[in-house]
Structures are given as C-alpha cells and as structure tokens.
Amino acid sequence: MESFVMDQDLIVNAVCIYEANKLNIDPEDVVVDLFYDDEMAQPFGAEIWEGDTMHHEISMVELIAAIRFWLDDYSPIDPMSASIDLQFDDDAGFSAMID
C-alpha cells in the first residue's frame, strides 16, 4: 500500500464527520479545534463544538478512530490495517501519515 498524507483540513473533516455521526447532527454543524501539547502522554486531541457550545474534548485515540472512520467511507484504504501516525509542525500544522 502506498503512503497517504492527510493534511490538517482532511483531519478536521474526518473529525467533523465522525462526531456528527455520534451526535446525530450535520457535519457542517460541528466545529473542531485541534490541539497539540507535547507535555501530555497523548499529545494530540481536539475540542468539539456545536455553534458556541463546546460538547467535549476527544483524545488522540479518538482522533485516530475518526480518521479510520473517514478512511472506511471515503478511501480505498483498509482502515483497520492502516498505520496512522499523527504529526504536528509549528509551520505546517497537523498531518497524519497513513501507511
């Protein structure tokens, strides 16, 4: 399988779709604020908002689950066999390397 890189916009879209499915709302109504804190054991996460209301935060594990959900519906990649490596760069932002 060839490597595929999800950029920050695709990661946000994946989380919007995943959370909308869980919350039973439209993906367009979900706002995602990704964060990275290198002092945490799981440094990646996201705040999930609907309008002006923050619903909850999701962990790195849930970010990966959202990417797998997106891969299952929007790509030919087998989401369960894919290796997903989340990355953050101060200049480039968030990305996910899919192998």
Coordinates of N, CA and C in Angstrom, one line a residue:
M1 N 0.8 -1.2 0.0 CA 0.0 0.0 0.0 C 0.9 1.2 0.0
E2 N 0.5 2.2 -0.8 CA 1.3 3.5 -0.8 C 0.9 4.3 0.4
S3 N 1.9 5.2 0.8 CA 1.6 6.1 1.9 C 0.7 7.2 1.4
F4 N -0.1 7.7 2.3 CA -1.0 8.8 2.0 C -0.9 9.8 3.2
V5 N -0.9 11.0 2.9 CA -0.8 12.1 4.0 C -2.1 12.8 4.0
M6 N -2.7 12.8 5.2 CA -3.9 13.7 5.4 C -3.4 15.0 5.9
D7 N -3.8 16.1 5.3 CA -3.4 17.4 5.8 C -4.4 17.8 6.9
Q8 N -4.2 18.9 7.5 CA -5.0 19.4 8.6 C -6.5 19.5 8.2
D9 N -6.8 20.0 7.1 CA -8.2 20.2 6.6 C -8.9 18.8 6.6
L10 N -8.2 17.8 6.0 CA -8.8 16.5 5.9 C -9.0 15.9 7.3
I11 N -8.1 16.1 8.2 CA -8.2 15.6 9.6 C -9.4 16.2 10.2
V12 N -9.6 17.6 10.1 CA -10.7 18.3 10.6 C -12.0 17.7 10.0
N13 N -12.0 17.5 8.7 CA -13.2 17.0 8.1 C -13.6 15.6 8.6
A14 N -12.5 14.8 8.8 CA -12.8 13.4 9.3 C -13.4 13.5 10.7
V15 N -12.9 14.4 11.6 CA -13.4 14.5 12.9 C -14.8 15.1 12.9
C16 N -15.1 16.0 12.0 CA -16.5 16.5 11.9 C -17.5 15.4 11.5
I17 N -17.1 14.6 10.5 CA -18.0 13.5 10.1 C -18.2 12.5 11.2
Y18 N -17.1 12.1 11.8 CA -17.1 11.2 12.9 C -18.0 11.7 14.1
E19 N -17.8 12.9 14.5 CA -18.5 13.4 15.6 C -20.0 13.7 15.3
A20 N -20.3 14.2 14.1 CA -21.6 14.4 13.6 C -22.4 13.1 13.6
N21 N -21.7 12.0 13.2 CA -22.4 10.7 13.3 C -22.7 10.3 14.7
K22 N -21.8 10.5 15.6 CA -22.0 10.2 17.1 C -23.1 11.1 17.7
L23 N -23.1 12.4 17.3 CA -24.0 13.3 18.0 C -25.4 13.4 17.2
N24 N -25.5 12.7 16.1 CA -26.7 12.8 15.2 C -27.0 14.2 14.8
I25 N -26.0 14.9 14.3 CA -26.2 16.2 13.7 C -25.5 16.3 12.4
D26 N -25.6 17.4 11.7 CA -25.0 17.6 10.4 C -23.5 17.9 10.6
P27 N -22.6 17.3 9.8 CA -21.2 17.6 9.9 C -20.9 19.1 9.8
E28 N -21.7 19.8 9.0 CA -21.5 21.3 8.9 C -21.7 22.0 10.2
D29 N -22.4 21.4 11.2 CA -22.7 22.0 12.4 C -21.6 21.8 13.5
V30 N -20.6 20.9 13.1 CA -19.5 20.6 14.1 C -18.3 21.5 13.8
V31 N -17.7 22.0 14.8 CA -16.5 22.8 14.7 C -15.4 22.1 15.5
V32 N -14.3 21.9 14.9 CA -13.2 21.1 15.5 C -12.0 22.0 15.7
D33 N -11.5 22.0 16.9 CA -10.3 22.8 17.2 C -9.2 21.8 17.7
L34 N -8.3 21.4 16.7 CA -7.2 20.5 17.0 C -6.2 21.1 18.0
F35 N -5.6 20.3 18.9 CA -4.6 20.9 19.7 C -3.5 19.8 19.9
Y36 N -2.3 20.4 20.2 CA -1.1 19.5 20.5 C -0.4 20.1 21.7
D37 N -0.1 19.2 22.6 CA 0.6 19.5 23.9 C 1.7 18.5 24.1
D38 N 2.9 18.8 23.8 CA 4.0 17.8 23.9 C 4.4 17.4 25.3
E39 N 3.7 18.0 26.3 CA 4.0 17.6 27.7 C 3.0 16.6 28.2
M40 N 2.0 16.2 27.3 CA 1.0 15.2 27.7 C 1.4 13.9 27.2
A41 N 0.9 12.8 27.8 CA 1.2 11.4 27.4 C 0.6 11.2 26.0
Q42 N -0.6 11.7 25.8 CA -1.2 11.6 24.4 C -1.3 13.1 24.0
P43 N -0.3 13.5 23.2 CA -0.2 15.0 22.9 C -1.2 15.5 22.0
F44 N -1.9 14.7 21.2 CA -2.9 15.2 20.2 C -4.3 15.1 20.8
G45 N -5.2 16.0 20.4 CA -6.6 16.0 20.8 C -7.3 17.1 20.1
A46 N -8.6 17.2 20.4 CA -9.5 18.2 19.8 C -10.6 18.6 20.7
E47 N -11.0 19.8 20.6 CA -12.2 20.3 21.2 C -13.3 20.2 20.1
I48 N -14.5 19.7 20.5 CA -15.6 19.5 19.6 C -16.7 20.6 20.0
W49 N -17.1 21.4 19.1 CA -18.0 22.5 19.3 C -19.2 22.3 18.4
E50 N -20.4 22.7 18.9 CA -21.6 22.9 18.0 C -22.0 24.3 18.2
G51 N -21.8 25.1 17.2 CA -22.1 26.6 17.4 C -21.1 27.1 18.5
D52 N -21.7 27.8 19.5 CA -21.0 28.4 20.5 C -20.8 27.5 21.7
T53 N -21.3 26.3 21.6 CA -21.2 25.4 22.8 C -20.2 24.3 22.6
M54 N -19.3 24.2 23.5 CA -18.3 23.1 23.5 C -18.9 21.8 24.0
H55 N -19.0 20.8 23.2 CA -19.5 19.5 23.7 C -18.6 18.7 24.5
H56 N -17.3 18.6 24.0 CA -16.4 17.8 24.8 C -15.0 17.8 24.1
E57 N -14.0 17.2 24.7 CA -12.7 17.1 24.1 C -12.6 15.6 23.7
I58 N -11.8 15.4 22.6 CA -11.5 14.0 22.2 C -10.0 13.8 22.3
S59 N -9.7 12.5 22.6 CA -8.3 12.2 22.9 C -7.6 11.8 21.5
M60 N -6.3 11.5 21.6 CA -5.6 11.0 20.5 C -6.2 9.7 19.9
V61 N -6.6 8.9 20.8 CA -7.2 7.6 20.4 C -8.5 7.9 19.5
E62 N -9.3 8.8 20.0 CA -10.5 9.2 19.3 C -10.2 9.9 17.9
L63 N -9.1 10.7 17.9 CA -8.7 11.3 16.6 C -8.4 10.2 15.6
I64 N -7.7 9.2 16.1 CA -7.3 8.1 15.2 C -8.6 7.3 14.8
A65 N -9.5 7.1 15.7 CA -10.8 6.5 15.3 C -11.5 7.3 14.3
A66 N -11.5 8.6 14.4 CA -12.2 9.4 13.4 C -11.5 9.3 12.0
I67 N -10.2 9.2 12.0 CA -9.5 9.0 10.7 C -9.8 7.7 10.1
R68 N -9.9 6.6 11.0 CA -10.3 5.3 10.5 C -11.7 5.3 9.9
F69 N -12.6 6.0 10.6 CA -14.0 6.2 10.1 C -14.0 6.8 8.8
W70 N -13.2 7.9 8.6 CA -13.2 8.6 7.3 C -12.6 7.7 6.2
L71 N -11.5 7.0 6.6 CA -10.8 6.1 5.6 C -11.8 5.0 5.1
D72 N -12.7 4.5 6.0 CA -13.6 3.5 5.7 C -14.7 4.0 4.7
D73 N -15.1 5.2 4.8 CA -16.1 5.7 4.0 C -15.6 6.5 2.8
Y74 N -14.4 7.0 2.8 CA -14.0 8.0 1.7 C -12.7 7.6 1.0
S75 N -12.2 6.4 1.3 CA -10.9 6.0 0.6 C -10.9 4.5 0.4
P76 N -10.1 4.0 -0.5 CA -10.0 2.6 -0.7 C -9.1 1.9 0.3
I77 N -8.5 2.6 1.2 CA -7.6 2.1 2.2 C -8.4 1.3 3.3
D78 N -7.9 0.1 3.7 CA -8.5 -0.6 4.7 C -8.2 0.1 6.1
P79 N -9.2 0.6 6.7 CA -8.9 1.4 7.9 C -8.3 0.6 9.1
M80 N -8.6 -0.7 9.1 CA -8.1 -1.5 10.3 C -6.7 -1.9 10.1
S81 N -6.2 -2.0 8.9 CA -4.8 -2.4 8.7 C -3.9 -1.2 8.5
A82 N -4.5 -0.1 8.4 CA -3.7 1.1 8.2 C -2.9 1.5 9.5
S83 N -1.7 1.9 9.3 CA -0.9 2.5 10.4 C -1.1 4.1 10.3
I84 N -1.5 4.7 11.4 CA -1.8 6.1 11.3 C -0.8 6.8 12.3
D85 N 0.0 7.7 11.8 CA 1.0 8.5 12.6 C 0.6 9.9 12.6
L86 N 0.1 10.5 13.7 CA -0.2 11.9 13.8 C 1.0 12.7 14.0
Q87 N 1.1 13.8 13.3 CA 2.3 14.7 13.3 C 1.8 16.1 13.5
F88 N 2.7 16.9 14.1 CA 2.5 18.4 14.2 C 3.8 19.1 14.0
D89 N 3.7 20.2 13.2 CA 4.8 21.0 12.9 C 4.3 22.5 13.1
D90 N 5.1 23.3 13.8 CA 4.7 24.7 14.0 C 4.3 25.4 12.7
D91 N 5.0 25.2 11.7 CA 4.8 25.9 10.4 C 3.7 25.2 9.6
A92 N 3.7 23.9 9.4 CA 2.8 23.1 8.6 C 1.5 22.7 9.2
G93 N 1.5 22.7 10.6 CA 0.3 22.4 11.3 C 0.2 20.9 11.5
F94 N -1.0 20.3 11.5 CA -1.3 18.9 11.8 C -1.3 18.1 10.5
S95 N -0.9 16.9 10.6 CA -1.0 16.0 9.4 C -1.0 14.5 10.0
A96 N -1.4 13.6 9.2 CA -1.4 12.2 9.5 C -0.9 11.4 8.4
M97 N 0.2 10.6 8.7 CA 0.8 9.7 7.7 C 0.1 8.4 7.8
I98 N -0.5 8.0 6.7 CA -1.2 6.7 6.6 C -0.4 5.7 5.8
D99 N -0.1 4.6 6.4 CA 0.7 3.6 5.7 C -0.1 2.3 5.8

